[in-house]
JSON list of C-alpha atoms and ligand atoms in Angstrom, two decimals:
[
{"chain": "E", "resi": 20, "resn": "UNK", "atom": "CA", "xyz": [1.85, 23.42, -12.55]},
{"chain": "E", "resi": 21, "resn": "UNK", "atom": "CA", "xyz": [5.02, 22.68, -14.52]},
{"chain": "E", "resi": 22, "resn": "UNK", "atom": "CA", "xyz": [7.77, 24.80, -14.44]},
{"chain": "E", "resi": 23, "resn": "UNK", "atom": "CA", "xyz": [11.16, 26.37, -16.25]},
{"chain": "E", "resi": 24, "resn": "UNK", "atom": "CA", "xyz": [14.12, 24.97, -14.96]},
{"chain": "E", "resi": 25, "resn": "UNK", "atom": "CA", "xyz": [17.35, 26.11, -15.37]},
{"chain": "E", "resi": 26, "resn": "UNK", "atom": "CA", "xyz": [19.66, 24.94, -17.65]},
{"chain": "E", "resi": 27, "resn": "UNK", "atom": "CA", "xyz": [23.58, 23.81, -17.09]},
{"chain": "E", "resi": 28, "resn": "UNK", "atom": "CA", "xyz": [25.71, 25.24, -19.65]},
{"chain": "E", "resi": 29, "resn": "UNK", "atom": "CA", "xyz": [28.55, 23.51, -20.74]},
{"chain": "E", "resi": 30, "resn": "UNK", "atom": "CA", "xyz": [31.36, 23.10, -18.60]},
{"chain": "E", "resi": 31, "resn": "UNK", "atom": "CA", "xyz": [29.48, 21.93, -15.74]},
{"chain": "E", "resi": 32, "resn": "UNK", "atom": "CA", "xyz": [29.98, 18.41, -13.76]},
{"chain": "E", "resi": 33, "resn": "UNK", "atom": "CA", "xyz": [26.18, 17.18, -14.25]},
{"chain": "E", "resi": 34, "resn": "UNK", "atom": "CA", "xyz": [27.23, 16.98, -18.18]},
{"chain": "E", "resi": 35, "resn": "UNK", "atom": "CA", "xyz": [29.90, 15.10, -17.88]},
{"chain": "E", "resi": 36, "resn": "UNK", "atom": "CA", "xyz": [28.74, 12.95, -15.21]},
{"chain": "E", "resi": 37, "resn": "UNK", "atom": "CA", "xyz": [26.78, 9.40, -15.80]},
{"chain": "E", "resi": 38, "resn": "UNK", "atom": "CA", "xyz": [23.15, 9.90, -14.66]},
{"chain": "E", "resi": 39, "resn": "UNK", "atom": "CA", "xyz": [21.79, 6.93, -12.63]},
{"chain": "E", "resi": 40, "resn": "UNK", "atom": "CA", "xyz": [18.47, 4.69, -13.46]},
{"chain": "E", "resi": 41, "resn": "UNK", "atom": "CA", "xyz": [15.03, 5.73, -12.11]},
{"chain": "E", "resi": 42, "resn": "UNK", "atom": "CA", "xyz": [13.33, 2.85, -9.94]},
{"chain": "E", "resi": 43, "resn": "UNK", "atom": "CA", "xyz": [9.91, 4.13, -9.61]},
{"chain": "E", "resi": 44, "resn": "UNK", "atom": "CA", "xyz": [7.82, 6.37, -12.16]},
{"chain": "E", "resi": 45, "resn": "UNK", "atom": "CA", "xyz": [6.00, 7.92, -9.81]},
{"chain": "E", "resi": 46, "resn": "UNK", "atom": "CA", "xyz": [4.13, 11.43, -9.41]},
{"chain": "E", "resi": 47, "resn": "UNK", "atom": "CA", "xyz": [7.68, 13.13, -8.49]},
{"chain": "E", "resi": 48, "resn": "UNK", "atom": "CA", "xyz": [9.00, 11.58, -12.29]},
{"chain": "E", "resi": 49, "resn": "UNK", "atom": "CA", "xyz": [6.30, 12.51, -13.87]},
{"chain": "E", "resi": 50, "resn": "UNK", "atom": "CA", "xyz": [5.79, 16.13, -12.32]},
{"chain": "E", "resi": 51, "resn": "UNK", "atom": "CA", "xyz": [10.29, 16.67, -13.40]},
{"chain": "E", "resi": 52, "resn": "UNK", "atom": "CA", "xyz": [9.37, 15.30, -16.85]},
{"chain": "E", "resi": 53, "resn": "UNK", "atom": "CA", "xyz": [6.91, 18.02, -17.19]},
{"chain": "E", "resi": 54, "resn": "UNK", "atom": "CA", "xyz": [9.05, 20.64, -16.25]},
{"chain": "E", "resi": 55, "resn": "UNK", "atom": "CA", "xyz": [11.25, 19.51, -18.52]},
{"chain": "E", "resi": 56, "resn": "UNK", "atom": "CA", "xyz": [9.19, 19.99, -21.17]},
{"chain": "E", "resi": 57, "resn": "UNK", "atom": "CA", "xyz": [7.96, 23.32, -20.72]},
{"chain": "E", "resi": 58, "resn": "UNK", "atom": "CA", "xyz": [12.35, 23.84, -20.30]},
{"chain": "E", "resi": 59, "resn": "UNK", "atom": "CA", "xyz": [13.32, 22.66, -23.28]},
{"chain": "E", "resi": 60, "resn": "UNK", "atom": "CA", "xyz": [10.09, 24.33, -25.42]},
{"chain": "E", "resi": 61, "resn": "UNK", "atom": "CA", "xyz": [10.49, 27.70, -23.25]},
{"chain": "E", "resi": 62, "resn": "UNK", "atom": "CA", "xyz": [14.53, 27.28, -24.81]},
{"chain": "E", "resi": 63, "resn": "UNK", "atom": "CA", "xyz": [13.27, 26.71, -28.20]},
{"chain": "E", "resi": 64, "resn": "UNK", "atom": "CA", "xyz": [14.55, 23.26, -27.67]},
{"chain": "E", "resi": 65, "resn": "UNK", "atom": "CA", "xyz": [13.38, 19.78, -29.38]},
{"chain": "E", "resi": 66, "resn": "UNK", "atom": "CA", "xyz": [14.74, 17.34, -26.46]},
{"chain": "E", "resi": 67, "resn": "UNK", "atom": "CA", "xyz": [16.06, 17.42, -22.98]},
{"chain": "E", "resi": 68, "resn": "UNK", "atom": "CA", "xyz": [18.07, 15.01, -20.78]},
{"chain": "E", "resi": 69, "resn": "UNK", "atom": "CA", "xyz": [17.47, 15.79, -16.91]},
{"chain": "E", "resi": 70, "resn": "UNK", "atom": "CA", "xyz": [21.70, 16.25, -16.58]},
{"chain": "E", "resi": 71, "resn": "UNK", "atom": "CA", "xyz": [20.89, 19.15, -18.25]},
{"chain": "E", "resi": 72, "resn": "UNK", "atom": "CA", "xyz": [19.01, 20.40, -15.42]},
{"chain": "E", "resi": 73, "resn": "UNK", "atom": "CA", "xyz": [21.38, 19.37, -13.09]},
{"chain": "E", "resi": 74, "resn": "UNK", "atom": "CA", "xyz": [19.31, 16.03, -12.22]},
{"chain": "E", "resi": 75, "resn": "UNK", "atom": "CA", "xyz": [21.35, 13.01, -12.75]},
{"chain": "E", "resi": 76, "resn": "UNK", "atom": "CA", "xyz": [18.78, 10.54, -13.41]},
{"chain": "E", "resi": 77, "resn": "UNK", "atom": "CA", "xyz": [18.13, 8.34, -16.76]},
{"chain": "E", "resi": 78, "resn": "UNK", "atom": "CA", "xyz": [15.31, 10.58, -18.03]},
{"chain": "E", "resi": 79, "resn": "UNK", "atom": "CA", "xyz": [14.98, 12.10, -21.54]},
{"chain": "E", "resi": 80, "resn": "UNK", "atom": "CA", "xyz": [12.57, 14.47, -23.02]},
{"chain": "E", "resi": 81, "resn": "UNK", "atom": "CA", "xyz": [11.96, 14.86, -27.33]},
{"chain": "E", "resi": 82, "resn": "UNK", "atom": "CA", "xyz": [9.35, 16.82, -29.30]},
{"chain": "E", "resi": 83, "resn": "UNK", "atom": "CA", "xyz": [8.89, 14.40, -32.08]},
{"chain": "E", "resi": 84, "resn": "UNK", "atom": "CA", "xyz": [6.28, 16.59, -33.63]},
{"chain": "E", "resi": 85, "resn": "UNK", "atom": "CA", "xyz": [9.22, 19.68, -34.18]},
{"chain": "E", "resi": 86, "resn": "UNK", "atom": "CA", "xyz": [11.51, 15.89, -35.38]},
{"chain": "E", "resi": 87, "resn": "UNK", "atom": "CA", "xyz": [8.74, 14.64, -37.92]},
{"chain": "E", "resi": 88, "resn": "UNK", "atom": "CA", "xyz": [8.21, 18.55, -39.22]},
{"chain": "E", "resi": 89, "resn": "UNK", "atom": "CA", "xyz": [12.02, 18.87, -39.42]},
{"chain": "E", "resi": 90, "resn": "UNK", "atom": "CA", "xyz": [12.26, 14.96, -41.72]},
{"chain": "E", "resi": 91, "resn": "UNK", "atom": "CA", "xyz": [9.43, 15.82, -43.75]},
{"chain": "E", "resi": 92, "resn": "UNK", "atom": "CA", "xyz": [10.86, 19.46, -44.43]},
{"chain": "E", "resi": 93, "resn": "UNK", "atom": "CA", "xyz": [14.39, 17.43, -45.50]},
{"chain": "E", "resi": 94, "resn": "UNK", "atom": "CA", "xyz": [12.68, 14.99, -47.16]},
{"chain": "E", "resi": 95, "resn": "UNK", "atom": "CA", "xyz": [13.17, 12.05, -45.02]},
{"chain": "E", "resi": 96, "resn": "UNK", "atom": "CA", "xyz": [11.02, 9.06, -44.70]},
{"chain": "E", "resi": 97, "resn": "UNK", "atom": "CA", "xyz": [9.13, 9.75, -41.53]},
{"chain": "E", "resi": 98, "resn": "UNK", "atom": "CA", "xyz": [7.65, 6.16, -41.94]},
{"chain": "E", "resi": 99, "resn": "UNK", "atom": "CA", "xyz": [7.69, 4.59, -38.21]},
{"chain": "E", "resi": 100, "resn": "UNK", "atom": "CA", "xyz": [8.49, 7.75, -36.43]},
{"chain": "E", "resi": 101, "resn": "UNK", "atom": "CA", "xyz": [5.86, 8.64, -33.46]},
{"chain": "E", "resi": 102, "resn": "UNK", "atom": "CA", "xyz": [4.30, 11.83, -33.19]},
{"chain": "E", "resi": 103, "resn": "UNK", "atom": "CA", "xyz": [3.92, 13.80, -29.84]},
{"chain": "E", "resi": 104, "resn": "UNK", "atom": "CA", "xyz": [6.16, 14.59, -27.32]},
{"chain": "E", "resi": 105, "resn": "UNK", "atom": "CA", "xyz": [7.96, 11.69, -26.51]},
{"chain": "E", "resi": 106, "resn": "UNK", "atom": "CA", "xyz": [8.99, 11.26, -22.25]},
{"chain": "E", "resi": 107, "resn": "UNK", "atom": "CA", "xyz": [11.65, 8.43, -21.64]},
{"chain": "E", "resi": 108, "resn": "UNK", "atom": "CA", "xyz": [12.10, 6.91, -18.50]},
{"chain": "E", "resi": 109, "resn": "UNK", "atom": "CA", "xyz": [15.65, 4.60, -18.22]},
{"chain": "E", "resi": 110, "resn": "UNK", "atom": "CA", "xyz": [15.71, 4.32, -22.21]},
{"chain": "E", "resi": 111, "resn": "UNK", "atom": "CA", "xyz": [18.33, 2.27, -24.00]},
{"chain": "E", "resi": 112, "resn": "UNK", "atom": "CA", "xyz": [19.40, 1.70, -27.58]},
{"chain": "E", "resi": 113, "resn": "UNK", "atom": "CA", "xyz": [20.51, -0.41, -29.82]},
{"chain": "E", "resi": 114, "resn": "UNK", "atom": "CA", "xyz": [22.07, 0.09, -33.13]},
{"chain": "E", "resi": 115, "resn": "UNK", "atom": "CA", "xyz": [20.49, -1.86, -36.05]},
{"chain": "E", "resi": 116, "resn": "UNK", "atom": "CA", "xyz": [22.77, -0.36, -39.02]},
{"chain": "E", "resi": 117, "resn": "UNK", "atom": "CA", "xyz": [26.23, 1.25, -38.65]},
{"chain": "E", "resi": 118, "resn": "UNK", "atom": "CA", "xyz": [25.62, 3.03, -41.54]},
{"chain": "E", "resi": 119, "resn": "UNK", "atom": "CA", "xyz": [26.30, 6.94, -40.55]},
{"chain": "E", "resi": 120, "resn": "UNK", "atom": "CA", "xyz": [23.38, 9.46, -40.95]},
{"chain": "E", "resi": 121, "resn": "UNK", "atom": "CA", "xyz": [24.98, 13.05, -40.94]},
{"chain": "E", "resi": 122, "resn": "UNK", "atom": "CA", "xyz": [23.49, 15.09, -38.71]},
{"chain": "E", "resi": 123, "resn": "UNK", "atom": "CA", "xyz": [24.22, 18.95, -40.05]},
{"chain": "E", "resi": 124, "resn": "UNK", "atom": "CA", "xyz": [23.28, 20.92, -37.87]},
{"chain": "E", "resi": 125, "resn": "UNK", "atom": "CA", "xyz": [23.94, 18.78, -34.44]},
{"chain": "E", "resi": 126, "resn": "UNK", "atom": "CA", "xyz": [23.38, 21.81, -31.47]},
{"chain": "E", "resi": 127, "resn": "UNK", "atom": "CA", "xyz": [22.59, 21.34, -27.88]},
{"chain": "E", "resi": 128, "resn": "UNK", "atom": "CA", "xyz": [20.78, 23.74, -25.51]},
{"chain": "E", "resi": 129, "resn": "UNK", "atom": "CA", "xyz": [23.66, 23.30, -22.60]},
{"chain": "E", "resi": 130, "resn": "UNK", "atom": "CA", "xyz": [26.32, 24.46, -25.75]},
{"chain": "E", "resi": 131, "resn": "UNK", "atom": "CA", "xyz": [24.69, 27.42, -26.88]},
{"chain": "E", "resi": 132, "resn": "UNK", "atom": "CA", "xyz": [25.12, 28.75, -30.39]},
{"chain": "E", "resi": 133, "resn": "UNK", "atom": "CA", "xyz": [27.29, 26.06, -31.37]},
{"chain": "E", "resi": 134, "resn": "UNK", "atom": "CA", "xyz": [26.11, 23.75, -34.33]},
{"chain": "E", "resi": 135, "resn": "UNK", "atom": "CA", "xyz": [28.19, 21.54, -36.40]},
{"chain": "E", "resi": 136, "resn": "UNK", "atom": "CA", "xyz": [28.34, 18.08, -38.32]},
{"chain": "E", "resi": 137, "resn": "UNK", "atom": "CA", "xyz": [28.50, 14.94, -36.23]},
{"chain": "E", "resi": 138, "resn": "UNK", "atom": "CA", "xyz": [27.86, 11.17, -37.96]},
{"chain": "E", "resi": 139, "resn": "UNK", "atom": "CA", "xyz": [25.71, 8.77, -35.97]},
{"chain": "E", "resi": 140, "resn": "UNK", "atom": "CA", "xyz": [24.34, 5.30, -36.90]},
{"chain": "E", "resi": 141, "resn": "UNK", "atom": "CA", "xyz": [21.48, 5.65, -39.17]},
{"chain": "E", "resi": 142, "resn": "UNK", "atom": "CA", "xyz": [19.17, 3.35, -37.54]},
{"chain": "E", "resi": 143, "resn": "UNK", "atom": "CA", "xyz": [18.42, 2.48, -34.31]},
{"chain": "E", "resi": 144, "resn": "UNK", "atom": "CA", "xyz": [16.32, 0.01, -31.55]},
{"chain": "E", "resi": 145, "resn": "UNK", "atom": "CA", "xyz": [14.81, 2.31, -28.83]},
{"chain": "E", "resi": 146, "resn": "UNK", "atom": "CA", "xyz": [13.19, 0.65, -25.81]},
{"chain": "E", "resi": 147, "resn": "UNK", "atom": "CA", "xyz": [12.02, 2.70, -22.68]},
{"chain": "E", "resi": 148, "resn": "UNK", "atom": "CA", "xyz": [9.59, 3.16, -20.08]},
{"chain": "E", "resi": 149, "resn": "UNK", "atom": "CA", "xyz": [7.28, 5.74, -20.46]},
{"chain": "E", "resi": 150, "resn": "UNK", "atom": "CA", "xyz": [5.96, 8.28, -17.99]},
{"chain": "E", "resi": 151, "resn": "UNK", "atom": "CA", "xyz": [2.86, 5.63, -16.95]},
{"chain": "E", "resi": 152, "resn": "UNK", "atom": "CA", "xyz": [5.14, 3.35, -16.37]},
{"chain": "E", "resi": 153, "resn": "UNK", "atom": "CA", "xyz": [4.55, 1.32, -19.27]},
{"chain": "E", "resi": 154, "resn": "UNK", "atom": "CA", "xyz": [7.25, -0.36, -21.81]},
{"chain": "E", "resi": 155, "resn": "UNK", "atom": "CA", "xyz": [7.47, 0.80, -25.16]},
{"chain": "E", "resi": 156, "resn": "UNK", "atom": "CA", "xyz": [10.03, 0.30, -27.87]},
{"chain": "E", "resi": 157, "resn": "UNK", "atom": "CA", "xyz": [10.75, 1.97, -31.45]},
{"chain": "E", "resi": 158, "resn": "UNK", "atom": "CA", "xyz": [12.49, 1.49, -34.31]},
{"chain": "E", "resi": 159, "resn": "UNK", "atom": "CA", "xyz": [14.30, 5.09, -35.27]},
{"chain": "E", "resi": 160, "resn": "UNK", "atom": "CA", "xyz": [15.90, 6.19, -38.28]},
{"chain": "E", "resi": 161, "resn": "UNK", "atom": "CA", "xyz": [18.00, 9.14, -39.60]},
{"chain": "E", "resi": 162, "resn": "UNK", "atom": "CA", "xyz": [17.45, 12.61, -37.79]},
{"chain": "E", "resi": 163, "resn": "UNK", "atom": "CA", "xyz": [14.87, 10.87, -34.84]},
{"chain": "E", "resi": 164, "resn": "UNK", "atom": "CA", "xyz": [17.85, 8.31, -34.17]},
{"chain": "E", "resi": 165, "resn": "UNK", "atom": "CA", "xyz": [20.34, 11.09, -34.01]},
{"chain": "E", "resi": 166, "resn": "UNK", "atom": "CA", "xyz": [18.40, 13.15, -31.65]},
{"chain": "E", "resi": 167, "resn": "UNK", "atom": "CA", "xyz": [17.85, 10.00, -29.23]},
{"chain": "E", "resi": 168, "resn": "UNK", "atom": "CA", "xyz": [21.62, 9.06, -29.48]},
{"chain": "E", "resi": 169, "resn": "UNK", "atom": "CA", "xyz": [22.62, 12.88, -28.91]},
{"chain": "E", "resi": 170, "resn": "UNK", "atom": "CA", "xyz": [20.05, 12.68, -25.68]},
{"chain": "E", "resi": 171, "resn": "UNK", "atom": "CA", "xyz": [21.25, 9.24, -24.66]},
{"chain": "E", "resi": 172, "resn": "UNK", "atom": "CA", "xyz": [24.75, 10.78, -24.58]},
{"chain": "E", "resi": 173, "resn": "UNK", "atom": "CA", "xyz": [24.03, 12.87, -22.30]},
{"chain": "E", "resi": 174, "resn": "UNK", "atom": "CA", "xyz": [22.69, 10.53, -20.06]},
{"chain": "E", "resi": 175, "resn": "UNK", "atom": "CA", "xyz": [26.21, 8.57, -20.37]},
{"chain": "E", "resi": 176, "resn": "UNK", "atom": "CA", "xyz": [28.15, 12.07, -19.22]},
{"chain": "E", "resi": 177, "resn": "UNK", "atom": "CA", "xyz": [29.03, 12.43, -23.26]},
{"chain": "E", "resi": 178, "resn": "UNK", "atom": "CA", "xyz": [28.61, 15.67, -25.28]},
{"chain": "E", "resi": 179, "resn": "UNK", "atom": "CA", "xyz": [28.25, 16.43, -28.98]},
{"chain": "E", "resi": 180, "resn": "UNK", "atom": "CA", "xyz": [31.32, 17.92, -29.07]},
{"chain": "E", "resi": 181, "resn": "UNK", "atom": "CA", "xyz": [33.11, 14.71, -27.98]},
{"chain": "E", "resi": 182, "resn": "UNK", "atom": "CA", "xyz": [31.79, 13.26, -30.87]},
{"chain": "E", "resi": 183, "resn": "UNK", "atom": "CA", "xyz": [33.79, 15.11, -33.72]},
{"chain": "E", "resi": 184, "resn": "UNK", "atom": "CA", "xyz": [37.66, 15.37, -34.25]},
{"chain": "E", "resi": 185, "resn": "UNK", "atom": "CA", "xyz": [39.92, 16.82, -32.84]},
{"chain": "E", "resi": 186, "resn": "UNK", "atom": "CA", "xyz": [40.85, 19.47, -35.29]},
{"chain": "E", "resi": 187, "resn": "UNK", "atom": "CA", "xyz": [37.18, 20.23, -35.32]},
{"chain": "E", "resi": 188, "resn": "UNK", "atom": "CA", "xyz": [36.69, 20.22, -31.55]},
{"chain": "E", "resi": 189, "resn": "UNK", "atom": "CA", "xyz": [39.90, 22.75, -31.28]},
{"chain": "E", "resi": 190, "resn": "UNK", "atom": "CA", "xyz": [37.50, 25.23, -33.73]},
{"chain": "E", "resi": 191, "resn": "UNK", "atom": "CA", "xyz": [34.56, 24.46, -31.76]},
{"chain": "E", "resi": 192, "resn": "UNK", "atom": "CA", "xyz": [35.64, 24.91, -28.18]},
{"chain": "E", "resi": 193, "resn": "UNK", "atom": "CA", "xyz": [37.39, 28.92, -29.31]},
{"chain": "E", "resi": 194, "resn": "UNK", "atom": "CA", "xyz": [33.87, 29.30, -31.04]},
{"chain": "E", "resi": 195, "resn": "UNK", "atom": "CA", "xyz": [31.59, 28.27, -27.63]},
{"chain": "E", "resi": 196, "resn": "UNK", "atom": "CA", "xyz": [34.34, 30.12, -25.63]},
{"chain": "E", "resi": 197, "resn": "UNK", "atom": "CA", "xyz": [33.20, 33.71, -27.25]},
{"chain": "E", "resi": 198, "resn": "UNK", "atom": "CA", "xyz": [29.68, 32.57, -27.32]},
{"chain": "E", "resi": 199, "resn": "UNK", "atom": "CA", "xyz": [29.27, 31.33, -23.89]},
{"chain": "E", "resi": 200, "resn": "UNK", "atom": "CA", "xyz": [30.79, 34.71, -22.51]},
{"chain": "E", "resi": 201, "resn": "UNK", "atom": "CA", "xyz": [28.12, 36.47, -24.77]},
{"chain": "E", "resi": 202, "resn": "UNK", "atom": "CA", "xyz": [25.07, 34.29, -23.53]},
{"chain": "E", "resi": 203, "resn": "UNK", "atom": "CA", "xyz": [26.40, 34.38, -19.81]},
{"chain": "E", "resi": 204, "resn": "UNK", "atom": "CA", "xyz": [25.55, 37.86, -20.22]},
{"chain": "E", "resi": 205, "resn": "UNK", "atom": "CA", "xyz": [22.73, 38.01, -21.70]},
{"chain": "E", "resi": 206, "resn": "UNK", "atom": "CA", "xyz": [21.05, 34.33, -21.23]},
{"chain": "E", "resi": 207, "resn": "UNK", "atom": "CA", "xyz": [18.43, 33.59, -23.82]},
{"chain": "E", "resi": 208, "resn": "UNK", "atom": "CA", "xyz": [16.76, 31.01, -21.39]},
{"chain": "E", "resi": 209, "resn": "UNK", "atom": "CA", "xyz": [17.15, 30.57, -17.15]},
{"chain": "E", "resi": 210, "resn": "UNK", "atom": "CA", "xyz": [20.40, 29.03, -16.91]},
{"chain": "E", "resi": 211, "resn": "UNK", "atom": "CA", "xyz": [22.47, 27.75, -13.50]},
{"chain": "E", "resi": 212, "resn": "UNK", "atom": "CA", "xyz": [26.09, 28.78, -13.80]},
{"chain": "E", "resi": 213, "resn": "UNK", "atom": "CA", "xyz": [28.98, 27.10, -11.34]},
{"chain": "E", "resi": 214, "resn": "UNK", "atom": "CA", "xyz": [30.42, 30.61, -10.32]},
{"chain": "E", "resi": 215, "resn": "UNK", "atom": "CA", "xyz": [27.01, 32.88, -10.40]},
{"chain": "E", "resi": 216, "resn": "UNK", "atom": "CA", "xyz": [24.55, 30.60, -9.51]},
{"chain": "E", "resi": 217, "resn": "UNK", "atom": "CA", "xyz": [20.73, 31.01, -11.45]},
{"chain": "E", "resi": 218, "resn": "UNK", "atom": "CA", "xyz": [21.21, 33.57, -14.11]},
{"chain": "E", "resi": 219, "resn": "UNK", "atom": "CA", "xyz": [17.44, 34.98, -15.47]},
{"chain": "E", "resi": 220, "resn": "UNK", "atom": "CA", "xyz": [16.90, 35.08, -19.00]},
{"chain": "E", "resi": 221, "resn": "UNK", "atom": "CA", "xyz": [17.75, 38.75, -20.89]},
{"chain": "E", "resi": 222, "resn": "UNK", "atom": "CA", "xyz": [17.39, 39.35, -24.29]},
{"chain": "E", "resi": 223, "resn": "UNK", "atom": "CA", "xyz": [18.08, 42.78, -24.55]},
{"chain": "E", "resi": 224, "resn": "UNK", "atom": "CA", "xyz": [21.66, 42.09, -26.25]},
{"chain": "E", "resi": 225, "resn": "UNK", "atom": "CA", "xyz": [19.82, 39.63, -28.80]},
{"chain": "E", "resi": 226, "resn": "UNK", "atom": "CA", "xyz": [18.09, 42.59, -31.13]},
{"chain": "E", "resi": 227, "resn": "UNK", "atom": "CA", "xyz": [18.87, 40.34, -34.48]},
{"chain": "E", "resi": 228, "resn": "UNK", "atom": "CA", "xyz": [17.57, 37.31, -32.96]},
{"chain": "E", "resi": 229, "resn": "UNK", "atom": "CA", "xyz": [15.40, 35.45, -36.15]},
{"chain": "E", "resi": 230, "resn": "UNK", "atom": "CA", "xyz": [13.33, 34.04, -33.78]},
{"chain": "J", "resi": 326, "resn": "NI", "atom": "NI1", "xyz": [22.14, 18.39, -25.75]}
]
């Protein structure tokens, strides 16, 4: 049975830290890949890296159903874009146009309540192996490419935040500061803190939660 793991909020070492290749999909992969799926949906989340759950291996999680729903909705070509949920084993990328897609609303389930603009190549070469062990390989455009390259970043010890300027980043870390203290209270999903350890989920402070 899959489980919830906790989640690493931002600042903690795993997310800045590079996370190292995986030599063998085996049962042990596949059984961490499923927790991280039921993680990232019990968070409301689209994708997962395992940094984020303080595992530093190359392994990425995406909901490309929640991706496709969110194109269509915006009225992007969703020509070429799987379906499903999406488990990458030791994926890579490689940019095939320079042109930048603007991401809007660019968020991140280890930075809660924090969502802002961040430009990324528009179109991308995705190769990986997938949980059978198989290689596969995609060509990814607009909002799909972003959410790869924001989930590949992590992998590489980067965050969103490192990704904007530095005016912006000034506005965005005094913004996370207040928000963070407010979700270390009351944590919306099972989070691992560095000073109090696994913190449950609460949402009795979140009474105007749209959710
Ligand atoms: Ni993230």
């Amino acid at each position: 049975m899959a489980k919830i793991l906790p989640i690493v909020l931002h600042p903690h070492p795993s997310l800045s830290t590079k996370a190292a290749p995986v030599e063998t999909v085996d049962d042990s992969i596949r059984a961490l890949l499923d927790d991280m799926v039921l993680t990232a949906h019990g968070a409301n989340g689209v994708g997962l890296a395992a940094n984020q759950v303080d595992v530093l291996k190359r392994l990425i999680v995406l909901d490309f159903e929640v991706l496709r729903d969110v194109m269509s909705r915006h009225e992007e070509s969703i020509e070429g874009i799987p379906g499903g949920i999406l488990k990458l084993v030791n994926p890579e990328i490689a940019v095939l146009d320079e042109t930048p897609y603007l991401h809007k609303g660019e968020g991140c389930l280890s930075i809660p309540d924090v969502y802002t603009e961040v430009e990324r190549p528009d179109r991308i070469r995705l190769t990986y192996t997938d949980e059978n062990g198989k290689p596969r390989e995609y060509t990814l455009h607009g909002l799909a490419a972003a959410a790869v390259q924001h989930e590949m970043d992590h992998l590489n010890g980067i965050l969103f935040l490192d990704r904007v300027g530095k005016v912006k980043r000034g506005m965005l870390d005094k913004k996370y500061a207040k928000a963070a203290d407010y979700f270390r209270n009351y944590p919306r999903y099972l989070i691992l803190t560095d000073d109090k350890g696994v913190l449950e989920q609460d949402l009795s402070g979140w009474k105007d939660m749209d959710e």
